[in-house]
């Protein structure tokens, strides 16, 4: 009987199944993605005993001696590893060089974290100072086949590392960035010519992980550890760090604090995605319940006769649960098929790789069945409770059709539109904020500027290479720097007037400010090798005159050559901090080469720069970044959230519009006789349209009023994370309301127009 009912009421069946199909497709894709993100680092065998040491800051770095300090003083700690990231090049032969991304780690790294060794022994690798472990894919890239242990690998034409192991490339999700190799952390002292590295607390740039012994709890020792750290480190003595936090390994991926070699994701993104997906499922369920209740006038006599014949209410509820299960089951099969087609789009959209086919297992099947049963039971019970409450006498008298327009149907439609309008408002505001961030004047020129990562050209050869680049048509300026707006420079801290100060330090050559279009006010101080520039925030922080002639840094008076107008050297989530600029010395390492090029023949110019770099450095791999593109990536997460809400809003609108269309169809059918009588008595088409539409539109208006505070609170909370933000414009609320109203009018007006223009004689004859 139910299948016969579906065949006779195709719109009801199609809309119910399609609504569930689209929503369940999103549930499947989002569910796999969210589960994957929450499973980051869960593959490590000792995950419950591993912690990253951090403190309450955006960056948690420690000096090299902290690891051994902890292990030597606290028996709860079994082992530790320090982590630092590097990217250089490997000299494979006279004419072949390969870029290599690596992590510098201690020998216990592979005892702490779980990786499978193809060659080498986990207990013996990285025990010698100049040792290295390669991934399988990188070893094959270098040698074509897996090399033997003991193979020499030359990095940067200078450092020879001995191969001690090869590990399998892991596809398991990890908070560590994917790298090509792991080298002994102690070799950093060799690279930096840092003799007392193991006992020096000056440089706090390194990640620190510990593994506690079984059945121990290192977090109970926090106060003792904080006291010890304060004794030995200026970082704690001067108040830059005030606590010691042991972050469980499985929480590091969602931490607010960065450390070398790691990547992060936002729990906010996952919560937003999960919430919207949940709302979409709720909307689909509401659609189904609405349509089923509206359709009940067609099947009411069947239900009434069953009740009169003694069928229990719970058996009627069971009938509706079974019907819901049939609809949901078929919808889920369609959704699963659609998911495979939508997976590539979803991967691009969230910059991930789902591997949906690999996710289908016994647990996936159990979860799917639980989801189908849950939806079926909820929809079936709510529908049954509503329909079985109808008066049997009114049904048998034939007056049920006039009474079946129950207010709860309109309330459910209103609830749907609260969700839709809230999503539209949030979507428009996120787009406005993202546009604001991308178009905000950062205080420097970012257009047509290239940044080349420099690990091959030292101070003795910089001028020669600069001259070669300046001869290339289209190259306007060339500048070597150690610190730029892309990397925020180097952080230096010192005490000034008995207060701790944290400065960003940039080492630049004299063409930097002109190239970047940064305004500088000269102080009149004579030019020398010891000069520096201060930004406006630094001058205010140090309480100096507006045009200072000198400033005290590390107990030394340094001449100030110019005042730099404030510019943003970090994203707009943070305020502009104090910065100083020094001259890049010949012995200083230039991290980057900045090149300003013409907007004409860009591709040709970049190709010539590529060739010049390759020729000058004997084919050293080059890494070129367009500055404006790199800055745009600062806001990838915000754009990702905005795009996600946009797409899900569209799907939500489609699902709700389908339900509203079907509801308007049944509502108009119930009004057929009334419309005919009104037209016979002289009612105009416009009056009929107003009568039919107002019944829906008043609930949409109420939904708009209720959606405004919900969306306002949500957006205001989200904007709190930005130091610079757009205004909460009133027109976005108005546009969202008008858009929702337009969608509703377009959805229901076609049926209303058909009913209003029908010949009243036909309508009365039909009745």
XYZ file of C-alpha atoms in Angstrom:
767
model
C 0.000 0.000 0.000
C 2.861 2.363 0.776
C 4.582 1.746 -2.577
C 1.247 2.268 -4.317
C 0.881 5.533 -2.410
C 4.376 6.628 -3.566
C 3.535 5.843 -7.200
C 0.327 7.842 -6.990
C 2.083 10.791 -5.311
C 5.372 11.038 -7.150
C 6.211 14.575 -6.003
C 5.993 13.462 -2.377
C 8.249 10.459 -3.001
C 10.808 12.284 -5.164
C 11.176 15.252 -2.833
C 11.413 13.061 0.284
C 14.056 10.784 -1.226
C 16.084 13.542 -2.933
C 16.023 15.706 0.187
C 17.403 12.871 2.268
C 19.868 11.885 -0.475
C 21.525 15.308 -0.667
C 21.700 15.679 3.104
C 23.023 12.159 3.660
C 25.655 12.674 0.944
C 26.959 15.638 2.967
C 26.770 13.544 6.145
C 28.846 10.757 4.581
C 31.569 13.064 3.198
C 31.702 15.347 6.225
C 31.589 12.397 8.607
C 34.583 10.711 6.973
C 36.482 14.026 6.960
C 35.723 14.886 10.597
C 36.610 11.371 11.755
C 39.884 11.551 9.830
C 40.760 14.909 11.400
C 39.959 13.741 14.921
C 42.098 10.619 14.346
C 45.283 12.597 13.651
C 48.250 10.986 15.484
C 46.125 8.125 16.805
C 48.275 5.602 14.913
C 51.242 6.047 17.270
C 51.430 3.079 19.630
C 52.492 5.204 22.619
C 50.129 8.103 21.878
C 48.717 8.167 25.421
C 52.200 8.697 26.909
C 53.446 11.360 24.474
C 53.204 15.088 25.179
C 54.385 18.250 23.493
C 55.790 20.769 25.956
C 54.406 24.262 25.377
C 53.304 27.473 27.038
C 50.515 29.975 26.490
C 51.735 31.616 23.301
C 51.198 31.428 19.540
C 54.609 29.781 19.255
C 55.947 27.291 21.797
C 59.676 26.914 21.418
C 62.362 25.870 23.876
C 66.141 26.029 24.047
C 68.143 22.823 23.351
C 69.001 21.987 27.016
C 65.361 21.819 28.199
C 64.903 18.192 27.120
C 67.828 16.752 29.056
C 66.977 19.072 31.982
C 63.554 17.446 32.245
C 64.791 13.891 31.852
C 67.611 14.299 34.371
C 65.371 15.801 37.064
C 62.093 13.945 36.657
C 62.146 10.126 36.614
C 58.584 10.140 35.222
C 60.059 10.951 31.797
C 61.309 8.018 29.768
C 62.780 9.958 26.823
C 62.508 13.180 24.834
C 63.128 14.600 21.394
C 63.712 18.089 20.127
C 62.329 19.039 16.727
C 63.410 21.616 14.202
C 62.648 21.861 10.499
C 64.986 22.601 7.613
C 64.890 22.698 3.843
C 68.100 22.593 1.883
C 69.312 20.728 -1.187
C 71.074 17.414 -1.715
C 74.024 17.278 -4.104
C 73.575 13.944 -5.827
C 76.079 14.487 -8.621
C 77.891 17.330 -10.382
C 74.768 18.361 -12.302
C 71.940 17.006 -10.118
C 70.591 18.632 -6.986
C 67.356 17.880 -5.203
C 65.452 19.918 -2.672
C 65.129 18.165 0.684
C 62.683 18.970 3.486
C 63.694 17.420 6.781
C 63.092 17.391 10.501
C 66.011 17.617 12.898
C 65.215 15.206 15.730
C 66.928 13.289 18.502
C 67.663 9.568 18.343
C 64.678 8.787 20.579
C 62.263 10.303 18.051
C 61.593 6.907 16.466
C 61.155 5.287 19.872
C 58.541 7.870 20.781
C 56.674 7.963 17.462
C 55.654 4.941 15.419
C 57.236 4.580 11.972
C 57.998 1.363 10.097
C 61.632 0.804 9.167
C 62.461 -0.840 5.852
C 66.209 -0.651 6.501
C 67.970 0.119 9.737
C 67.035 -0.516 13.355
C 64.883 1.828 15.401
C 67.240 1.375 18.370
C 70.379 2.321 16.446
C 69.413 5.174 14.096
C 70.516 8.797 14.602
C 73.024 7.803 17.260
C 75.914 9.474 15.464
C 76.162 13.224 15.028
C 76.020 13.446 11.205
C 73.366 10.787 10.539
C 70.174 10.762 8.502
C 67.051 8.640 7.936
C 65.279 8.857 4.556
C 61.711 8.106 3.592
C 61.273 5.364 1.024
C 59.887 7.715 -1.656
C 62.793 10.164 -1.296
C 65.395 7.383 -1.285
C 63.958 6.074 -4.556
C 63.932 9.621 -5.950
C 67.630 10.048 -5.155
C 68.999 6.632 -6.025
C 66.376 4.912 -8.162
C 66.553 1.968 -5.790
C 66.819 1.586 -2.036
C 70.442 2.378 -1.042
C 72.474 0.442 1.500
C 72.987 1.662 5.052
C 76.158 3.757 5.275
C 75.542 5.645 2.016
C 76.895 9.214 2.181
C 74.418 12.050 1.477
C 75.763 15.561 0.918
C 73.566 18.503 1.950
C 74.263 22.020 0.668
C 77.594 20.916 -0.873
C 79.086 21.077 2.602
C 77.610 18.669 5.169
C 78.041 14.921 4.727
C 75.430 12.756 6.427
C 75.571 8.981 6.810
C 72.401 7.059 5.975
C 71.344 4.972 8.993
C 67.774 4.030 8.059
C 64.926 4.112 5.559
C 61.295 4.300 6.710
C 58.044 3.530 4.942
C 56.048 6.573 3.815
C 53.059 6.718 6.104
C 49.579 7.636 4.914
C 48.342 7.927 8.489
C 47.247 11.460 9.483
C 49.883 13.262 11.549
C 50.349 16.782 12.899
C 53.920 16.707 11.552
C 54.353 18.080 8.057
C 55.349 15.542 5.440
C 59.137 15.542 5.050
C 61.761 13.702 3.034
C 64.193 12.893 5.824
C 65.069 13.034 9.524
C 68.546 14.171 10.614
C 70.262 14.137 13.979
C 69.346 17.280 15.930
C 72.873 17.562 17.328
C 74.180 18.264 13.817
C 72.481 21.662 14.065
C 75.474 22.780 16.126
C 77.675 21.876 13.154
C 75.452 23.716 10.684
C 75.190 26.854 12.808
C 78.734 26.667 14.167
C 77.158 26.628 17.625
C 79.685 25.034 19.964
C 77.752 25.296 23.240
C 74.350 24.416 21.778
C 73.601 21.681 24.324
C 73.995 24.065 27.274
C 72.814 27.387 25.806
C 69.403 28.748 26.793
C 69.469 31.815 24.514
C 67.676 30.469 21.449
C 64.149 29.158 22.105
C 63.170 28.099 18.588
C 62.852 24.328 18.972
C 59.921 22.019 19.565
C 60.096 19.676 22.537
C 58.281 16.338 22.998
C 58.502 13.950 25.926
C 57.265 10.413 26.540
C 56.435 9.573 30.124
C 56.966 6.149 31.626
C 53.949 3.798 31.846
C 51.522 4.557 34.691
C 53.190 7.906 35.404
C 51.660 11.391 35.286
C 54.147 14.142 34.488
C 51.433 16.821 34.694
C 51.453 16.442 38.486
C 54.963 17.949 38.462
C 53.987 21.176 36.674
C 54.786 23.484 39.591
C 58.193 21.900 40.208
C 59.019 22.046 36.485
C 57.965 25.694 36.261
C 60.195 26.525 39.230
C 63.141 24.726 37.603
C 62.605 26.419 34.235
C 62.474 29.825 35.916
C 65.882 29.197 37.507
C 67.676 28.496 34.227
C 65.855 30.344 31.428
C 65.422 34.038 30.670
C 62.222 33.064 28.815
C 60.580 32.398 32.185
C 62.606 34.836 34.240
C 61.476 37.794 32.146
C 57.831 36.746 31.911
C 57.652 35.728 28.247
C 56.447 32.322 29.426
C 54.580 31.861 32.690
C 53.530 28.228 32.680
C 54.449 24.766 31.484
C 51.800 22.909 29.492
C 51.989 19.235 28.575
C 49.762 18.885 25.528
C 48.620 15.299 24.824
C 49.844 14.222 21.398
C 46.315 13.762 20.057
C 45.494 17.401 20.952
C 48.517 19.050 19.322
C 46.866 19.184 15.883
C 44.159 21.462 17.298
C 46.452 23.543 19.493
C 46.545 27.336 19.225
C 50.329 27.186 19.530
C 52.731 26.316 16.713
C 56.096 24.611 16.908
C 58.615 23.672 14.184
C 57.568 21.147 11.570
C 53.897 21.020 12.534
C 50.583 21.769 10.887
C 47.259 22.606 12.473
C 43.548 22.571 11.920
C 40.807 24.471 13.661
C 38.279 22.722 15.844
C 36.014 25.649 15.009
C 36.019 24.538 11.361
C 35.076 20.994 12.346
C 32.395 22.204 14.755
C 30.920 24.553 12.146
C 30.929 21.762 9.568
C 29.364 19.269 11.991
C 26.717 21.781 13.115
C 25.662 22.715 9.585
C 25.584 19.077 8.507
C 23.391 18.313 11.507
C 21.074 21.176 10.576
C 20.825 19.889 6.999
C 19.763 16.457 8.288
C 17.218 18.103 10.587
C 15.844 20.110 7.646
C 15.473 16.942 5.571
C 13.677 15.249 8.439
C 11.373 18.246 8.859
C 10.635 18.159 5.141
C 9.710 14.508 5.340
C 7.548 15.003 8.446
C 5.846 18.040 6.889
C 5.117 16.245 3.644
C 3.923 13.081 5.359
C 1.540 15.014 7.610
C 0.309 17.074 4.651
C -0.216 13.837 2.707
C -2.124 12.306 5.575
C -5.390 13.767 4.245
C -5.061 11.342 1.320
C -4.511 8.316 3.575
C -6.558 9.408 6.577
C -9.534 7.129 5.894
C -7.205 4.128 5.740
C -5.751 5.128 9.113
C -9.213 5.846 10.622
C -10.630 2.479 9.537
C -7.592 0.697 11.010
C -8.094 2.492 14.336
C -11.814 1.675 14.376
C -10.993 -1.972 13.644
C -8.889 -1.991 16.809
C -5.331 -1.428 15.538
C -3.231 -0.133 18.408
C -1.591 3.263 18.227
C 1.890 1.793 18.609
C 1.288 -0.451 15.593
C 0.324 2.585 13.536
C 3.535 4.231 14.729
C 5.427 1.122 13.641
C 3.904 1.445 10.173
C 5.207 4.996 9.838
C 8.629 4.001 11.187
C 8.870 1.250 8.556
C 7.833 3.705 5.838
C 10.466 6.177 7.064
C 13.043 3.395 7.014
C 12.198 2.529 3.397
C 12.527 6.177 2.311
C 15.755 6.697 4.291
C 17.325 3.433 3.117
C 16.793 4.176 -0.570
C 17.963 7.755 -0.007
C 21.147 6.503 1.699
C 21.997 4.203 -1.230
C 21.610 7.153 -3.621
C 23.633 9.357 -1.243
C 26.481 6.838 -1.134
C 26.639 6.788 -4.944
C 26.547 10.593 -5.091
C 29.343 10.746 -2.492
C 31.829 9.063 -4.813
C 31.054 11.603 -7.537
C 31.292 14.524 -5.083
C 34.472 13.298 -3.335
C 36.976 15.049 -5.694
C 35.164 18.368 -5.219
C 35.124 17.870 -1.453
C 38.873 17.064 -1.465
C 39.672 20.282 -3.322
C 37.287 22.275 -1.188
C 38.812 21.192 2.160
C 42.335 20.483 0.873
C 42.221 16.895 2.001
C 42.211 13.353 0.635
C 39.273 11.346 1.929
C 39.806 7.939 0.259
C 36.132 7.206 0.748
C 36.413 3.703 -0.660
C 38.983 2.827 2.049
C 36.658 4.149 4.747
C 33.901 1.672 3.956
C 34.320 -1.118 6.506
C 32.314 -2.878 9.181
C 32.378 0.185 11.466
C 31.240 2.427 8.612
C 28.368 0.012 7.898
C 27.313 -0.102 11.566
C 27.359 3.701 11.802
C 25.361 3.977 8.572
C 22.697 1.564 9.801
C 22.508 3.408 13.122
C 22.038 6.717 11.259
C 19.307 5.262 9.015
C 17.482 3.695 11.967
C 17.745 6.879 14.064
C 16.283 9.036 11.301
C 13.581 6.458 10.609
C 12.504 6.152 14.244
C 12.493 9.913 14.893
C 10.562 10.742 11.716
C 8.196 7.818 12.140
C 7.355 8.557 15.773
C 6.824 12.314 15.259
C 4.672 11.674 12.195
C 2.662 8.970 13.949
C 2.087 11.120 17.058
C 0.804 13.951 14.880
C -1.441 11.890 12.602
C -2.874 9.503 15.171
C -4.109 12.511 17.160
C -6.485 13.502 14.358
C -10.189 13.196 15.212
C -11.707 10.011 13.729
C -15.185 11.550 13.409
C -13.920 14.534 11.412
C -11.995 12.177 9.137
C -15.013 9.992 8.420
C -17.266 13.061 7.977
C -14.833 14.335 5.328
C -14.032 17.568 7.206
C -10.440 16.590 7.901
C -9.056 18.348 4.814
C -10.088 21.714 6.211
C -8.487 20.971 9.556
C -5.269 19.399 8.331
C -3.489 22.673 7.817
C -2.287 22.479 11.434
C -0.176 25.281 12.769
C 2.684 22.896 13.549
C 3.354 22.562 9.808
C 3.871 26.306 9.545
C 6.018 26.304 12.694
C 8.285 23.662 11.147
C 8.582 25.758 7.968
C 9.430 28.762 10.142
C 12.153 26.765 11.892
C 13.622 25.779 8.518
C 13.832 29.407 7.488
C 15.456 30.447 10.759
C 18.291 28.104 9.788
C 18.368 29.316 6.166
C 18.377 33.030 7.022
C 21.021 32.546 9.739
C 23.270 30.696 7.283
C 22.799 33.354 4.596
C 23.699 36.135 7.047
C 26.786 34.258 8.291
C 27.842 33.435 4.729
C 27.611 37.066 3.583
C 29.478 38.360 6.645
C 32.285 35.826 6.249
C 32.648 36.818 2.597
C 32.726 40.478 3.647
C 35.401 39.822 6.291
C 37.514 37.711 3.922
C 37.304 40.424 1.260
C 38.234 42.991 3.928
C 41.306 40.946 4.908
C 42.485 40.415 1.333
C 42.012 44.042 0.291
C 43.245 45.694 3.487
C 46.167 48.070 3.011
C 49.035 46.273 4.749
C 51.321 49.274 4.509
C 53.606 47.848 1.834
C 53.529 46.889 -1.821
C 52.898 43.166 -2.342
C 52.156 43.157 -6.070
C 54.658 41.738 -8.581
C 57.171 40.852 -5.869
C 58.800 37.437 -5.885
C 60.385 35.761 -2.888
C 63.075 33.136 -3.495
C 64.122 30.899 -0.640
C 67.897 31.290 -0.417
C 70.112 28.465 0.782
C 72.804 28.600 -1.879
C 74.130 32.163 -2.202
C 76.369 33.440 0.581
C 77.486 36.989 1.362
C 80.522 36.827 -0.917
C 78.378 36.148 -4.010
C 75.266 38.243 -3.340
C 76.377 41.334 -5.263
C 77.413 39.265 -8.289
C 74.053 37.508 -8.455
C 72.214 40.767 -7.876
C 73.922 42.283 -10.905
C 72.940 39.278 -13.048
C 69.289 39.606 -12.025
C 69.198 43.355 -12.643
C 70.232 42.774 -16.259
C 67.100 40.669 -16.887
C 64.389 42.681 -18.709
C 61.432 43.115 -16.390
C 63.438 42.992 -13.142
C 63.076 46.323 -11.322
C 64.594 45.759 -7.848
C 66.547 43.002 -6.102
C 66.999 42.765 -2.359
C 68.566 40.172 -0.037
C 66.878 39.921 3.370
C 66.809 37.921 6.568
C 63.168 38.478 7.412
C 60.262 39.777 5.339
C 56.492 40.244 5.727
C 56.095 36.602 4.672
C 58.022 35.164 7.630
C 57.658 37.988 10.192
C 61.420 38.204 10.728
C 63.234 36.931 13.774
C 61.904 37.386 17.293
C 64.277 38.978 19.811
C 63.509 39.700 23.436
C 65.299 41.862 25.965
C 64.666 43.950 29.055
C 64.079 47.670 28.585
C 63.534 49.978 31.564
C 62.996 46.886 33.718
C 60.226 45.659 31.396
C 60.390 42.678 29.030
C 60.132 43.664 25.352
C 59.662 41.398 22.361
C 60.786 42.730 18.982
C 60.658 41.393 15.448
C 64.057 41.920 13.820
C 64.586 42.207 10.086
C 67.995 42.330 8.416
C 67.727 44.032 5.044
C 69.804 45.853 2.478
C 69.308 49.502 1.636
C 66.866 48.904 -1.262
C 64.308 47.056 0.881
C 62.138 50.022 1.859
C 62.059 51.477 -1.657
C 61.170 48.108 -3.204
C 58.356 47.460 -0.713
C 56.987 51.004 -0.953
C 57.341 51.475 2.813
C 57.464 55.064 3.996
C 60.537 55.975 6.062
C 61.117 59.289 7.853
C 64.875 60.006 8.121
C 66.154 61.134 11.500
C 69.260 62.899 10.167
C 71.654 60.462 11.828
C 74.830 59.778 9.836
C 74.928 56.545 7.833
C 77.113 53.748 9.258
C 77.204 49.962 9.496
C 75.683 50.051 12.984
C 72.486 51.984 12.187
C 68.980 50.649 12.558
C 65.408 51.652 11.754
C 62.461 51.452 14.180
C 58.780 51.239 13.320
C 56.245 53.613 14.894
C 54.971 50.958 17.308
C 58.516 50.348 18.586
C 58.952 54.066 19.281
C 55.669 54.197 21.219
C 56.516 50.994 23.109
C 59.955 52.301 24.094
C 58.496 55.751 24.897
C 60.997 57.492 22.608
C 60.634 60.890 20.922
C 58.753 60.849 17.595
C 62.058 61.256 15.748
C 64.613 59.495 17.989
C 68.321 59.733 17.276
C 69.200 56.545 19.146
C 67.710 53.738 21.205
C 69.135 51.369 23.800
C 69.178 47.701 22.757
C 70.810 45.078 24.991
C 72.515 47.785 27.092
C 73.983 49.380 23.980
C 72.997 52.695 22.430
C 72.248 52.178 18.721
C 71.821 55.080 16.236
C 68.346 55.262 14.661
C 68.667 56.118 10.960
C 64.941 56.353 10.235
C 61.397 55.859 11.503
C 59.466 53.233 9.521
C 55.760 53.785 9.085
C 53.887 50.840 10.604
C 53.140 47.978 8.238
C 51.733 44.508 8.849
C 54.361 41.774 8.963
C 51.811 39.221 10.155
C 48.168 38.462 9.406
C 45.350 40.736 10.540
C 44.448 38.478 13.441
C 47.279 40.117 15.365
C 48.112 43.732 16.070
C 51.241 45.376 14.696
C 54.098 44.799 17.099
C 57.408 46.623 17.600
C 60.035 45.987 14.931
C 63.596 47.032 14.226
C 65.522 46.804 10.976
C 69.275 46.261 10.711
C 71.654 46.229 7.784
C 72.318 42.777 6.370
C 76.023 42.123 6.885
C 78.237 40.130 4.566
C 78.507 37.330 7.120
C 74.758 37.283 7.814
C 72.664 34.546 6.278
C 70.122 35.986 3.826
C 67.005 33.820 4.116
C 65.288 35.191 1.042
C 65.829 37.094 -2.192
C 63.063 39.593 -2.942
C 62.646 40.621 -6.578
C 60.257 43.262 -7.881
C 59.301 42.627 -11.495
C 57.278 44.399 -14.161
C 53.649 43.403 -14.698
C 54.412 42.811 -18.376
C 55.763 39.471 -19.646
C 55.654 38.021 -16.133
C 56.054 34.399 -17.204
C 59.068 35.193 -19.381
C 60.718 37.184 -16.580
C 60.179 34.399 -14.028
C 61.613 31.813 -16.437
C 64.742 33.933 -16.930
C 65.132 34.345 -13.163
C 64.811 30.559 -12.810
C 67.542 30.010 -15.389
C 69.832 32.638 -13.873
C 69.504 31.040 -10.416
C 70.137 27.545 -11.799
C 73.218 28.684 -13.744
C 74.647 30.641 -10.828
C 74.143 27.872 -8.245
C 74.917 24.793 -10.376
C 71.266 23.726 -10.702
C 70.285 24.199 -7.085
C 66.468 23.720 -6.822
C 64.614 27.027 -6.688
C 61.489 27.838 -4.686
C 59.734 30.990 -5.961
C 56.709 32.490 -4.219
C 54.589 35.422 -5.363
C 54.208 37.605 -2.295
C 50.565 38.533 -2.909
C 49.605 34.857 -3.332
C 51.460 33.895 -0.146
C 49.694 36.654 1.807
C 46.325 35.524 0.461
C 47.071 32.112 1.990
C 47.106 33.730 5.435
C 43.319 33.635 5.254
C 42.833 30.211 3.689
C 41.067 28.929 6.772
C 38.592 31.828 6.799
C 37.980 31.396 3.086
C 37.551 27.658 3.609
C 34.916 28.235 6.305
C 33.159 30.821 4.119
C 33.135 28.581 1.045
C 31.917 25.642 3.098
C 29.036 27.673 4.532
C 28.201 28.987 1.030
C 27.864 25.508 -0.456
C 26.026 24.075 2.506
C 23.683 27.090 2.521
C 22.852 26.437 -1.134
C 22.132 22.770 -0.372
C 20.014 23.821 2.613
C 18.034 26.239 0.443
C 17.462 23.567 -2.211
C 16.235 21.030 0.341
C 13.935 23.563 2.052
C 12.655 24.930 -1.263
C 11.700 21.426 -2.376
C 9.777 20.912 0.836
C 8.108 24.310 0.629
C 7.116 23.655 -2.982
C 5.447 20.370 -2.058
C 3.785 21.960 0.970
C 2.401 24.796 -1.162
C 1.054 22.225 -3.629
C -0.915 20.394 -0.930
C -1.992 23.617 0.760
C -3.375 24.996 -2.516
C -5.211 21.734 -3.130
C -6.916 22.114 0.260
C -7.949 25.666 -0.683
C -9.415 24.728 -4.092
C -13.076 25.122 -3.083
C -12.434 28.297 -1.075
C -10.593 29.878 -4.044
C -13.471 28.996 -6.364
C -16.076 30.554 -4.051
C -13.993 33.714 -3.592
C -13.551 34.126 -7.344
C -17.271 33.643 -7.966
C -17.864 36.411 -5.434
C -15.526 38.765 -7.328
C -12.115 38.257 -5.722
C -9.220 39.438 -7.936
C -6.146 37.356 -8.828
C -3.906 39.581 -6.690
C -6.143 39.087 -3.660
C -6.092 35.310 -4.136
C -2.268 35.344 -4.443
C -2.005 37.416 -1.284
C -4.309 35.029 0.568
C -2.320 31.960 -0.452
C 1.165 33.432 -0.012
C 0.575 35.237 3.282
C -0.055 31.976 5.074
C 3.598 31.036 4.427
C 5.241 34.461 4.306
C 4.169 35.523 7.792
C 6.089 32.541 9.220
C 9.130 33.440 7.131
C 8.946 36.982 8.506
C 8.850 35.602 12.068
C 11.820 33.370 11.158
C 13.728 36.449 9.948
C 13.134 38.269 13.250
C 14.366 35.263 15.235
C 17.346 34.579 12.937
C 18.849 38.083 13.337
C 20.047 37.714 16.979
C 21.235 34.143 16.351
C 23.366 35.188 13.362
C 24.544 38.392 15.083
C 25.860 36.520 18.129
C 27.555 33.873 15.953
C 29.319 36.383 13.687
C 30.290 38.666 16.572
C 31.889 35.702 18.344
C 33.798 34.694 15.183
C 35.074 38.229 14.557
C 36.567 38.390 18.070
C 39.572 36.395 16.795
C 40.605 39.257 14.469
C 42.475 42.363 15.555
C 41.228 44.065 12.368
C 37.680 43.375 11.230
C 34.856 44.634 9.086
C 31.734 46.320 10.454
C 28.531 44.395 11.175
C 26.608 46.130 8.371
C 22.818 46.336 8.684
C 22.323 45.887 4.961
C 23.556 42.285 5.109
C 20.692 41.420 7.452
C 18.248 43.163 5.103
C 19.657 41.447 1.994
C 19.498 38.059 3.717
C 15.851 38.590 4.624
C 14.955 39.721 1.105
C 16.847 36.794 -0.391
C 15.002 34.301 1.819
C 11.706 36.017 0.994
C 12.473 35.880 -2.740
C 13.320 32.166 -2.533
C 10.033 31.480 -0.733
C 7.986 33.565 -3.198
C 9.572 31.896 -6.211
C 8.946 28.494 -4.653
C 5.254 28.923 -3.815
C 4.101 31.516 -6.351
C 3.855 29.107 -9.270
C 1.305 26.933 -7.472
C -0.472 30.027 -6.136
C -0.687 31.547 -9.613
C -2.101 28.340 -11.101
C -4.761 28.194 -8.374
C -5.609 31.905 -8.658
C -6.020 31.815 -12.436
C -8.034 28.559 -12.575
C -11.644 28.778 -13.778
C -13.797 28.803 -10.584
C -16.378 26.565 -12.246
C -13.676 23.881 -12.674
C -12.634 24.326 -9.081
C -16.178 23.898 -7.759
C -16.889 20.981 -10.082
C -13.645 19.384 -8.873
C -14.844 19.705 -5.299
